[in-house]
Amino acid sequence: MAGSGHLKLLRPAAFYMFAPLRPAGGRAAVKATFCTTAPPPSISRYPVPPKKDLPEDIAAVMEEVETKGGFLPNVFKALSHRPAEFRTFFAYYNELMNKETGGLTKADRELIVVATSMHNQCLYCVVSHSALHRIYSKKPTLADQVAVNYQNAELSPRELAMLDFALAVCRSDTITDQHFLSLEEVGFDREDAWDIGAIAAFFALSNRMAHITDMRPNVEFYTLGRVARPKGDGGSK
Amino acid sequence: MAGSGHLKLLRPAAFYMFAPLRPAGGRAAVKATFCTTAPPPSISRYPVPPKKDLPEDIAAVMEEVETKGGFLPNVFKALSHRPAEFRTFFAYYNELMNKETGGLTKADRELIVVATSMHNQCLYCVVSHSALHRIYSKKPTLADQVAVNYQNAELSPRELAMLDFALAVCRSDTITDQHFLSLEEVGFDREDAWDIGAIAAFFALSNRMAHITDMRPNVEFYTLGRVARPKGDGGSK
Amino acid sequence: MAGSGHLKLLRPAAFYMFAPLRPAGGRAAVKATFCTTAPPPSISRYPVPPKKDLPEDIAAVMEEVETKGGFLPNVFKALSHRPAEFRTFFAYYNELMNKETGGLTKADRELIVVATSMHNQCLYCVVSHSALHRIYSKKPTLADQVAVNYQNAELSPRELAMLDFALAVCRSDTITDQHFLSLEEVGFDREDAWDIGAIAAFFALSNRMAHITDMRPNVEFYTLGRVARPKGDGGSK
Amino acid sequence: MAGSGHLKLLRPAAFYMFAPLRPAGGRAAVKATFCTTAPPPSISRYPVPPKKDLPEDIAAVMEEVETKGGFLPNVFKALSHRPAEFRTFFAYYNELMNKETGGLTKADRELIVVATSMHNQCLYCVVSHSALHRIYSKKPTLADQVAVNYQNAELSPRELAMLDFALAVCRSDTITDQHFLSLEEVGFDREDAWDIGAIAAFFALSNRMAHITDMRPNVEFYTLGRVARPKGDGGSK
Amino acid sequence: MAGSGHLKLLRPAAFYMFAPLRPAGGRAAVKATFCTTAPPPSISRYPVPPKKDLPEDIAAVMEEVETKGGFLPNVFKALSHRPAEFRTFFAYYNELMNKETGGLTKADRELIVVATSMHNQCLYCVVSHSALHRIYSKKPTLADQVAVNYQNAELSPRELAMLDFALAVCRSDTITDQHFLSLEEVGFDREDAWDIGAIAAFFALSNRMAHITDMRPNVEFYTLGRVARPKGDGGSK
Amino acid sequence: MAGSGHLKLLRPAAFYMFAPLRPAGGRAAVKATFCTTAPPPSISRYPVPPKKDLPEDIAAVMEEVETKGGFLPNVFKALSHRPAEFRTFFAYYNELMNKETGGLTKADRELIVVATSMHNQCLYCVVSHSALHRIYSKKPTLADQVAVNYQNAELSPRELAMLDFALAVCRSDTITDQHFLSLEEVGFDREDAWDIGAIAAFFALSNRMAHITDMRPNVEFYTLGRVARPKGDGGSK
């Protein structure tokens, strides 16, 4: 039956989504600073329903994300104002961002989000996905560099071509064969191009939803992944 | 169980989606001009899978849409290259475009798509949703006016405010209280604002997918809804 | 005497200008829908003089155009507010648009008008010259494609180079030798370049006059040339 | 007969056009510096026909302009490459720029040309019409101020509103009632608005023709009207 | 004698400039992570002279800044390529940024730098002055918010008006009385306006020098001021 | 001692700065028209201190400049409102503009100022530095050409590349190796690139200070260097 595909699609991805947010042994400390009983005042311009009023499936997703990641990113709260849109938004998100196949790492995907969300001046997405990029890439400064100016960030030619294409899609440029050739020159095939473009396209949507709702990033995102790893020297370059 | 909500959400909307495309008794005539056995060459830059290779649920949706609307819009074919994204795309689409509730008519929703897709220079969406607007609104020239320049189209103050807001979202402007006040002055409440903004946001995604795939509108869309209705004189103003 | 050149120049061209608008046997039907006794309210923001108050030469031109084309395009009415400017406007127009010499077809000329007028968001010129393009080219969808986005319209390399140059002139770019070389690569010589550029330049004027007067296209223009020709397969590609 | 209107229109205006260029007793001195026998090499990118090959009416206009103004502005030479367009261009020009009626002085008209031609980065028109403005207005520095930045030039509120409207037309903005109200607040009526807008529209054409032909201003234009008038102190403010 | 004023001006300010960078007891820890013997490879596109080749006064300033701040910001190294420009740059910098008088706090001044440097996509200035803002303001997230989009950052009306003015100067807008009135409404006088504007103007220079030299921020700047203060909870809002 | 470098730097340059303004024997005549006892009303939006209230060193600089150049450029008066900033501004200015070393002539430096200040619509700098360019280059029309549109001014390839780079810096483009290569192709080395860029950067500051203060050019600047030199033919080309 048609619907079962949707069903299978949506649930497991939601389970994984913010798993990387939980550093080993780090959750307790983080929780201590943010778990207040009352919701912070400035998550969204729209009402955020209390957990008890949420549809069962949405409440379950939230609980799982919070358990695994250590805190619940505000995008879940802000979009729960419209449960049906919540479901399709996160189904789409998971389909694009949590893939293991293809020529794009998770860090690549986050970098695309940082660069295009900056173009759209989306506070929520730049701050939260910069954090995710720092975690996935273990590079504590690259997302900040890309946010200010991806053109002189410390990127490989492959990453630069990836972001050039993502920005072309982000600006709604007319995409031509030349765009695909530029990607092929650094090793991306047509399916990778779809992935890069689809992420840029999805965050064109996401950034605008954040503007409509005045979505605010959780304070945790500003610092996640910045602290030096034990024994690592990596931040210094 | 969480998934059942998704399931219920997705199916029925897909059934309705292009029903309005079939004027009473008009299908046969339309079919006569387009039903060629071979698919047109220029639907998408990406491969379009033959129907037999499609997942069952997607093939079923396509059949239903084609049966009810008289032809299958190319967006279904183009996006079937990625079945999982197909599912989330149309689930999201249906959630935003086929609603009866709220302060927005279906014609209003299509007008938002025309105006914002024109800003993004998206051939597929301007041509196809102009057709849908003509059908829903029974106004054969307004979509063309909005496509060229919504600022001097023959719009009511309510429609103009609606498109001003949609374009602000489309451009990824920072949305402020003033934007909401401008909508309230013409009778839109906050939930209408979300609807307007979410449609503009979704087509920010959709337009960019059309650019990535170089999606081409079916030739039927160029003329649908332009012909005078029986007994109507309305096009002449 | 100097003036006789002007005289000879101006009259005959005006006679021909909208002749193509009258399909064989089609005038009566069209007239049925638009020949109201009172002028439509929204032709222009400026007063349109009644025919009896017009200078004899202008009234004669109008009568001829209406007789041959089946209806009188609103630009004639709107600009008759200033008879002297009317004369120079149409003299210039005819000189550029009704030429048979040179490397540009009439359809090419109309396509330049569609593309540049869209850049200037000129409702009157996009709608009316899209109609003329459909009639001259017998391509019922190309003008719509160019209006949305000439960069991914179904154009030949020659047409694309022509529109690239026209848009450079339209934007008032500094024109360099490189522009002429790009035209030469697809077979246009320097005189063709002047023609393309002069049409773009003239419609830079025309589009702005339409904005000043809020000139509205006749409703006939929206549908002219869209209907399938008898025995034609057209449109479907 | 229709054409006689055109005839009467075109000739006399051409006679007056550059009369103001000849300051009393000043012609001889000016001539001494520019009357070389060979045409300067850089008038236009297109061939300039020798006088003997020109149509009689065009040669007559040129002779008259040169006799009265002291030198022949290069626009006459550059456009004589296309005699028919030459005739309509100058007929239109004269109709808009040499009028005595209406609420606009000749200096006002030149100021509109300077401001809008600067927006279009048109060397010929900025340099030549700045000279004409200096002569008509007897203000030796205002045109330079407007060329750099009309928003902080030493303009009256009336002049500022005039240029605001001219620039709106120049940019091909959608013109609304608010634009007309802003003009009315400083005393311009609807016919003045047409004049301002039509001048901006005509120079949208003219600037682009100058770009196509790479038209170069006569060296005289750079200094005309800058030198202090005898007994006048006026430039110092 | 004239020069003595300059002398007094320049030295003491340089002494203070980066004093705030050294948190009590924090220097040793910071030094541990960055004091490598070899200079990092990517400070500037231009050669950085070794300390022994520097003029005595410049070497003295550098030593002092490094001693007090814990590390030497790369701008000192990059600009020491041109000692004379180094002296005037830092003299100007100190004059604008280290003032205690006037209606602007040091945190205000840094916020202006962050907002305008972001507009100019200047990596060095955004990263380094965001750090300084975090230290001066003790607000660990505001600079990041302003960097992404100052229009929806958590600013007071006073701060918002300050940044609106700074951005107007940054974009080289024509500054009018209205700009000053907007500042006065939130309590800034004309001298404050000069300060705000002069900082925006100076960083228009500074950002461009950073682009020319491809100046890279010290890695320390990315994290300075982000860590929670002892006993403070402030970051969470 | 550190400061002595500054001291030596600042004084002598100020002495020379406007020396070229004084044509032999020309000072008296110029003085006659501008030396009024009361300061002109429109030098700056900020108060201009009377000479007696100025710091001794600043008064001395002004006297010297006026003596040598024949009049005191208004930038000295406008910036004397803030003596400390006056000192650093002119020290920086002299360092960049009065150099004899390197691959840039003084006329080149002025041309950079004209082109970039025009981009920033800075009345004071365009008018005053166009005058300086005319004097240094002995080309009476080139600065006007560059002000309108440097892309089609009568520039050598070397000058064009110089201005392309200056404009890239002016717009705060990300500067890449390609920019330096384009300069090298016409003979500029890396130190020249710094000079070009630093001048563009400094006038990014200067233009904005002029906007803040609404600085007005002395009337002398509009005509300086335009009049034919005795025995010279130069203006005619």
Coordinates of N, CA, C and O in Angstrom, one line a residue, chain E residues 1-7 9-11 44-47 56-57 78-79 81-82 84-85 87-89 91-92 95-96 99 120-121 165 169-177 180 190-195 197-198 200-202 204-205 207-209 211-214, chain F residues 1-7 9-11 45-47 56-58 78-79 81-82 84-85 87-89 91-92 95-96 99 120-121 165 169-177 180 190-195 197-198 200-202 204-205 207-209 211-214:
Chain E
M1 N 55.0 72.2 19.2 CA 55.2 71.8 17.9 C 54.2 70.9 17.4 O 53.7 70.0 18.1
A2 N 53.8 71.0 16.1 CA 52.7 70.2 15.6 C 52.8 68.7 15.9 O 51.8 68.1 16.4
G3 N 53.9 68.1 15.7 CA 54.0 66.7 15.8 C 53.8 66.1 17.2 O 53.4 65.0 17.3
S4 N 54.0 66.9 18.2 CA 53.9 66.3 19.5 C 52.5 65.9 19.8 O 52.3 64.9 20.6
G5 N 51.6 66.5 19.2 CA 50.2 66.1 19.4 C 50.0 64.7 18.8 O 49.4 63.8 19.5
H6 N 50.6 64.5 17.7 CA 50.5 63.1 17.1 C 51.1 62.1 18.0 O 50.6 61.0 18.2
L7 N 52.3 62.5 18.5 CA 53.0 61.6 19.3 C 52.2 61.1 20.5 O 52.0 59.9 20.8
L9 N 49.1 61.3 20.9 CA 47.9 60.6 20.5 C 48.2 59.1 20.4 O 47.5 58.2 20.8
L10 N 49.3 58.8 19.7 CA 49.4 57.4 19.2 C 49.8 56.4 20.2 O 49.3 55.3 20.3
R11 N 50.8 56.8 21.1 CA 51.3 55.8 22.0 C 50.4 55.2 23.0 O 50.1 54.0 23.0
S44 N 48.7 36.5 6.0 CA 48.5 37.5 5.0 C 49.0 37.0 3.7 O 49.9 36.2 3.6
R45 N 48.5 37.5 2.6 CA 49.0 37.3 1.3 C 50.3 38.0 1.0 O 51.1 37.6 0.2
Y46 N 50.6 39.0 1.8 CA 51.9 39.8 1.7 C 52.9 39.3 2.7 O 52.4 38.7 3.8
P47 N 54.1 39.5 2.5 CA 55.1 39.0 3.5 C 54.9 39.8 4.8 O 54.6 41.0 4.8
E56 N 61.7 50.2 15.3 CA 61.7 50.0 16.8 C 60.3 50.3 17.4 O 59.8 49.6 18.3
D57 N 59.7 51.4 16.9 CA 58.4 51.8 17.5 C 57.3 50.7 17.3 O 56.5 50.5 18.1
A78 N 50.1 41.7 9.7 CA 49.8 41.9 8.3 C 50.2 43.3 7.8 O 50.7 43.5 6.8
L79 N 49.8 44.3 8.7 CA 50.0 45.6 8.3 C 51.5 46.1 8.5 O 51.9 47.2 8.0
H81 N 53.9 45.1 7.2 CA 54.5 45.1 5.8 C 54.7 46.5 5.3 O 55.6 46.8 4.5
R82 N 53.9 47.5 5.8 CA 54.1 48.9 5.4 C 54.1 49.7 6.7 O 53.0 50.2 7.2
A84 N 54.8 52.7 7.7 CA 54.2 54.0 7.7 C 52.6 53.9 7.8 O 52.0 54.6 8.5
E85 N 52.1 53.0 7.0 CA 50.7 52.8 7.0 C 50.2 52.2 8.3 O 49.1 52.5 8.8
R87 N 51.4 52.8 11.2 CA 51.3 53.8 12.2 C 50.0 54.6 12.1 O 49.3 54.9 13.0
T88 N 49.7 55.0 10.8 CA 48.5 55.8 10.7 C 47.2 55.0 10.9 O 46.2 55.5 11.4
F89 N 47.3 53.7 10.5 CA 46.1 52.9 10.7 C 45.8 52.7 12.1 O 44.6 52.9 12.6
A91 N 46.9 54.5 14.7 CA 46.5 55.8 15.3 C 45.1 56.2 15.1 O 44.3 56.6 16.0
Y92 N 44.6 56.0 13.9 CA 43.2 56.2 13.5 C 42.3 55.3 14.3 O 41.3 55.7 14.9
E95 N 42.0 56.1 17.9 CA 41.2 57.4 18.1 C 39.7 57.1 18.1 O 39.0 57.7 18.8
L96 N 39.3 56.1 17.3 CA 37.9 55.8 17.1 C 37.4 54.7 18.1 O 36.2 54.8 18.6
K99 N 37.9 55.2 22.7 CA 37.4 56.4 23.4 C 36.5 56.0 24.6 O 35.7 55.1 24.4
N120 N 30.4 43.7 4.5 CA 31.6 43.7 3.5 C 32.2 42.3 3.4 O 33.3 42.2 2.8
Q121 N 31.7 41.4 4.1 CA 32.1 40.0 4.1 C 33.6 39.9 4.4 O 34.4 39.2 3.8
F165 N 22.1 53.3 11.2 CA 22.9 54.4 10.7 C 24.3 53.9 10.2 O 24.8 54.3 9.2
V169 N 25.9 54.3 6.4 CA 27.3 54.8 6.1 C 28.1 53.7 5.4 O 28.8 54.0 4.4
C170 N 28.0 52.5 5.9 CA 28.7 51.4 5.3 C 28.4 51.2 3.8 O 29.3 51.0 3.0
R171 N 27.1 51.4 3.5 CA 26.7 51.2 2.1 C 27.0 52.5 1.2 O 26.7 52.5 0.1
S172 N 27.5 53.5 1.9 CA 27.8 54.8 1.2 C 26.5 55.4 0.8 O 26.5 56.1 -0.2
D173 N 25.4 55.2 1.5 CA 24.2 55.9 1.3 C 24.4 57.4 1.4 O 25.3 57.9 2.2
T174 N 23.6 58.2 0.8 CA 23.6 59.7 1.0 C 23.0 59.9 2.4 O 21.8 59.5 2.6
I175 N 23.7 60.5 3.3 CA 23.2 60.7 4.7 C 22.4 62.0 4.7 O 22.9 63.1 4.3
T176 N 21.2 61.9 5.2 CA 20.3 63.1 5.3 C 20.0 63.4 6.7 O 20.3 62.7 7.7
D177 N 19.3 64.5 6.9 CA 18.8 64.9 8.2 C 18.0 63.8 8.9 O 18.0 63.7 10.1
F180 N 19.9 61.6 11.0 CA 20.2 62.1 12.3 C 19.0 62.2 13.3 O 19.2 61.9 14.5
R190 N 24.6 64.5 17.8 CA 25.4 64.7 16.6 C 26.8 64.1 16.7 O 27.4 63.6 15.8
E191 N 27.4 64.3 17.9 CA 28.8 63.8 18.1 C 28.8 62.3 18.1 O 29.7 61.6 17.6
D192 N 27.7 61.7 18.7 CA 27.6 60.2 18.7 C 27.5 59.8 17.2 O 28.0 58.7 16.8
A193 N 26.7 60.5 16.4 CA 26.5 60.2 15.0 C 27.8 60.2 14.3 O 28.1 59.3 13.5
W194 N 28.6 61.2 14.6 CA 30.0 61.2 14.0 C 30.8 59.9 14.4 O 31.4 59.3 13.5
D195 N 30.7 59.6 15.6 CA 31.4 58.4 16.1 C 31.0 57.2 15.4 O 31.8 56.4 14.9
G197 N 29.4 56.9 12.6 CA 29.7 56.9 11.2 C 31.2 56.8 10.9 O 31.6 56.1 9.9
A198 N 32.0 57.4 11.8 CA 33.4 57.3 11.5 C 33.9 55.9 11.8 O 34.9 55.5 11.1
A200 N 32.1 53.2 11.2 CA 31.7 52.5 9.9 C 32.6 52.8 8.8 O 33.0 52.0 8.0
A201 N 33.0 54.1 8.7 CA 33.9 54.6 7.6 C 35.3 54.0 7.8 O 35.9 53.5 6.8
F202 N 35.8 53.9 9.0 CA 37.1 53.4 9.2 C 37.2 51.9 8.8 O 38.1 51.4 8.2
A204 N 35.2 50.5 6.7 CA 35.2 50.4 5.3 C 36.6 50.3 4.7 O 36.9 49.5 3.8
L205 N 37.5 51.0 5.3 CA 38.9 51.0 5.0 C 39.5 49.6 5.4 O 40.1 48.9 4.7
N207 N 38.2 46.7 6.4 CA 37.7 45.5 5.7 C 38.4 45.3 4.3 O 38.7 44.2 3.9
R208 N 38.6 46.4 3.6 CA 39.2 46.3 2.3 C 40.7 46.0 2.4 O 41.2 45.3 1.6
M209 N 41.3 46.5 3.4 CA 42.7 46.1 3.6 C 42.8 44.6 3.9 O 43.7 43.9 3.4
H211 N 40.7 42.4 2.8 CA 40.5 41.7 1.5 C 41.8 41.7 0.7 O 42.1 40.7 0.1
I212 N 42.4 42.8 0.6 CA 43.6 42.9 -0.2 C 44.7 42.0 0.3 O 45.4 41.3 -0.5
T213 N 44.9 41.9 1.6 CA 46.0 41.1 2.1 C 45.5 39.6 2.4 O 46.3 38.8 2.8
D214 N 44.2 39.4 2.2 CA 43.6 38.1 2.6 C 44.0 37.8 4.1 O 44.5 36.7 4.4
Chain F
M1 N 62.6 56.8 19.7 CA 61.3 56.7 20.4 C 60.2 56.5 19.3 O 60.2 57.1 18.2
A2 N 59.2 55.8 19.7 CA 58.2 55.4 18.7 C 57.5 56.6 18.0 O 57.4 56.6 16.8
G3 N 57.2 57.6 18.8 CA 56.4 58.7 18.2 C 57.2 59.5 17.2 O 56.5 60.1 16.3
S4 N 58.5 59.5 17.3 CA 59.2 60.4 16.4 C 58.9 60.0 14.9 O 58.9 60.8 14.0
G5 N 58.7 58.7 14.7 CA 58.4 58.3 13.3 C 57.1 58.9 12.9 O 57.0 59.4 11.7
H6 N 56.2 58.9 13.7 CA 54.9 59.6 13.3 C 55.1 61.0 13.0 O 54.6 61.6 12.1
L7 N 55.9 61.7 13.9 CA 56.1 63.1 13.7 C 56.7 63.4 12.3 O 56.2 64.2 11.6
L9 N 56.7 61.6 9.8 CA 55.8 61.2 8.8 C 54.8 62.3 8.4 O 54.6 62.7 7.3
L10 N 54.3 62.9 9.4 CA 53.1 63.7 9.2 C 53.4 65.1 8.6 O 52.7 65.6 7.7
R11 N 54.4 65.8 9.1 CA 54.6 67.2 8.8 C 54.9 67.4 7.3 O 54.2 68.1 6.6
R45 N 28.1 69.7 7.4 CA 27.0 69.7 8.3 C 27.4 69.9 9.8 O 26.6 70.2 10.6
Y46 N 28.7 69.7 10.1 CA 29.2 69.9 11.5 C 29.8 71.2 11.6 O 30.3 71.8 10.6
P47 N 29.9 71.8 12.8 CA 30.6 73.1 12.9 C 32.0 73.0 12.5 O 32.7 72.1 12.8
E56 N 47.4 74.4 17.4 CA 48.5 75.0 16.7 C 49.0 74.3 15.5 O 49.2 74.8 14.4
D57 N 49.2 73.0 15.6 CA 49.7 72.2 14.5 C 48.7 72.2 13.3 O 49.1 72.2 12.2
I58 N 47.4 72.1 13.6 CA 46.5 72.0 12.6 C 46.3 73.4 11.9 O 46.3 73.5 10.6
A78 N 36.4 70.9 7.3 CA 35.3 70.0 7.8 C 35.9 69.0 8.8 O 35.3 68.8 9.8
L79 N 37.1 68.5 8.6 CA 37.6 67.5 9.5 C 38.3 68.1 10.7 O 38.6 67.4 11.7
H81 N 36.9 69.7 12.8 CA 36.0 69.5 13.9 C 36.5 68.5 14.9 O 36.1 68.5 16.1
R82 N 37.3 67.6 14.4 CA 37.9 66.5 15.3 C 39.4 66.5 15.1 O 39.9 65.8 14.2
A84 N 42.0 65.3 16.5 CA 42.8 64.0 16.5 C 42.6 63.2 15.2 O 43.5 62.6 14.6
E85 N 41.3 63.1 14.8 CA 41.0 62.4 13.6 C 41.6 63.1 12.4 O 42.0 62.5 11.4
R87 N 44.4 64.7 12.3 CA 45.8 64.3 12.2 C 46.0 62.9 11.5 O 46.8 62.7 10.6
T88 N 45.2 62.0 12.0 CA 45.4 60.6 11.4 C 44.9 60.5 10.0 O 45.5 59.8 9.2
F89 N 43.8 61.2 9.7 CA 43.3 61.2 8.3 C 44.4 61.7 7.4 O 44.7 61.1 6.3
A91 N 47.6 62.2 7.8 CA 48.8 61.4 7.8 C 48.7 60.2 6.9 O 49.5 59.8 6.1
Y92 N 47.5 59.5 7.0 CA 47.2 58.4 6.1 C 47.1 58.8 4.7 O 47.7 58.2 3.8
E95 N 50.5 59.5 3.2 CA 51.2 58.3 3.0 C 50.9 57.6 1.7 O 51.7 57.0 1.0
L96 N 49.6 57.7 1.3 CA 49.1 57.0 0.1 C 49.2 57.8 -1.1 O 49.4 57.3 -2.2
K99 N 53.1 59.7 -2.6 CA 54.3 58.9 -2.8 C 54.9 59.1 -4.2 O 54.1 59.2 -5.2
N120 N 30.9 55.5 -5.1 CA 30.3 55.8 -3.8 C 29.5 57.1 -3.8 O 29.0 57.5 -2.7
Q121 N 29.3 57.7 -4.9 CA 28.5 58.9 -5.1 C 29.0 60.0 -4.1 O 28.1 60.7 -3.5
F165 N 40.8 46.8 -10.7 CA 41.2 46.3 -9.4 C 40.7 47.3 -8.3 O 40.2 46.8 -7.3
V169 N 38.1 46.4 -5.1 CA 38.4 46.7 -3.7 C 37.3 47.6 -3.2 O 36.7 47.5 -2.1
C170 N 36.9 48.6 -4.0 CA 35.9 49.6 -3.6 C 34.6 48.9 -3.3 O 33.9 49.2 -2.3
R171 N 34.2 47.9 -4.1 CA 32.9 47.1 -3.8 C 33.1 46.1 -2.7 O 32.1 45.4 -2.4
S172 N 34.3 46.0 -2.1 CA 34.6 45.0 -1.1 C 34.4 43.6 -1.7 O 34.0 42.7 -0.9
D173 N 34.7 43.4 -2.9 CA 34.8 42.1 -3.5 C 35.9 41.2 -2.8 O 36.8 41.8 -2.2
T174 N 35.7 39.9 -2.8 CA 36.8 39.1 -2.3 C 37.9 39.1 -3.3 O 37.7 38.7 -4.5
I175 N 39.1 39.5 -2.8 CA 40.2 39.6 -3.8 C 40.9 38.3 -3.9 O 41.2 37.7 -2.9
T176 N 41.1 37.8 -5.1 CA 41.7 36.5 -5.4 C 43.0 36.7 -6.1 O 43.4 37.8 -6.6
D177 N 43.7 35.6 -6.3 CA 44.9 35.6 -7.1 C 44.7 36.1 -8.5 O 45.5 36.7 -9.1
F180 N 45.3 39.7 -8.9 CA 46.7 40.1 -9.0 C 47.3 39.7 -10.3 O 48.1 40.5 -10.9
R190 N 53.1 43.3 -7.0 CA 52.3 43.2 -5.8 C 52.3 44.5 -4.9 O 51.3 44.8 -4.2
E191 N 53.4 45.2 -4.9 CA 53.4 46.4 -4.2 C 52.5 47.5 -4.8 O 51.9 48.3 -4.1
D192 N 52.5 47.5 -6.1 CA 51.6 48.4 -6.8 C 50.1 48.0 -6.5 O 49.3 48.9 -6.3
A193 N 49.9 46.7 -6.4 CA 48.5 46.3 -6.1 C 48.1 46.8 -4.7 O 47.0 47.3 -4.5
W194 N 49.0 46.7 -3.8 CA 48.7 47.2 -2.4 C 48.4 48.7 -2.5 O 47.5 49.2 -1.9
D195 N 49.2 49.4 -3.3 CA 49.0 50.9 -3.4 C 47.6 51.2 -4.0 O 46.9 52.0 -3.5
G197 N 45.0 49.2 -4.1 CA 44.0 48.8 -3.2 C 43.9 49.7 -2.0 O 42.8 50.0 -1.5
A198 N 45.0 50.1 -1.5 CA 45.0 50.9 -0.2 C 44.4 52.3 -0.5 O 43.7 52.9 0.3
A200 N 42.0 52.8 -2.8 CA 40.6 52.6 -2.9 C 40.0 52.4 -1.5 O 38.9 52.8 -1.2
A201 N 40.8 51.7 -0.6 CA 40.3 51.5 0.7 C 40.2 52.8 1.5 O 39.3 53.0 2.3
F202 N 41.3 53.6 1.4 CA 41.3 54.9 2.1 C 40.1 55.8 1.7 O 39.5 56.4 2.5
A204 N 37.3 54.7 0.5 CA 36.1 54.1 1.0 C 35.8 54.8 2.4 O 34.6 55.1 2.7
L205 N 36.9 55.1 3.1 CA 36.7 55.8 4.4 C 36.4 57.3 4.1 O 35.4 57.9 4.6
N207 N 35.2 58.9 1.4 CA 33.9 59.1 0.8 C 32.8 59.1 1.9 O 31.8 59.9 1.9
R208 N 32.9 58.2 2.8 CA 31.9 58.0 3.9 C 32.0 59.2 4.9 O 30.9 59.7 5.4
M209 N 33.2 59.7 5.2 CA 33.3 60.9 6.0 C 32.6 62.1 5.3 O 32.0 62.9 6.0
H211 N 30.1 61.9 3.2 CA 28.7 61.7 3.3 C 28.2 62.1 4.7 O 27.1 62.8 4.9
I212 N 28.9 61.7 5.8 CA 28.5 62.0 7.1 C 28.4 63.5 7.4 O 27.5 64.0 8.0
T213 N 29.4 64.2 6.9 CA 29.5 65.6 7.1 C 28.8 66.5 6.0 O 28.7 67.7 6.2
D214 N 28.3 65.8 5.0 CA 27.8 66.5 3.8 C 28.8 67.5 3.3 O 28.5 68.7 3.1

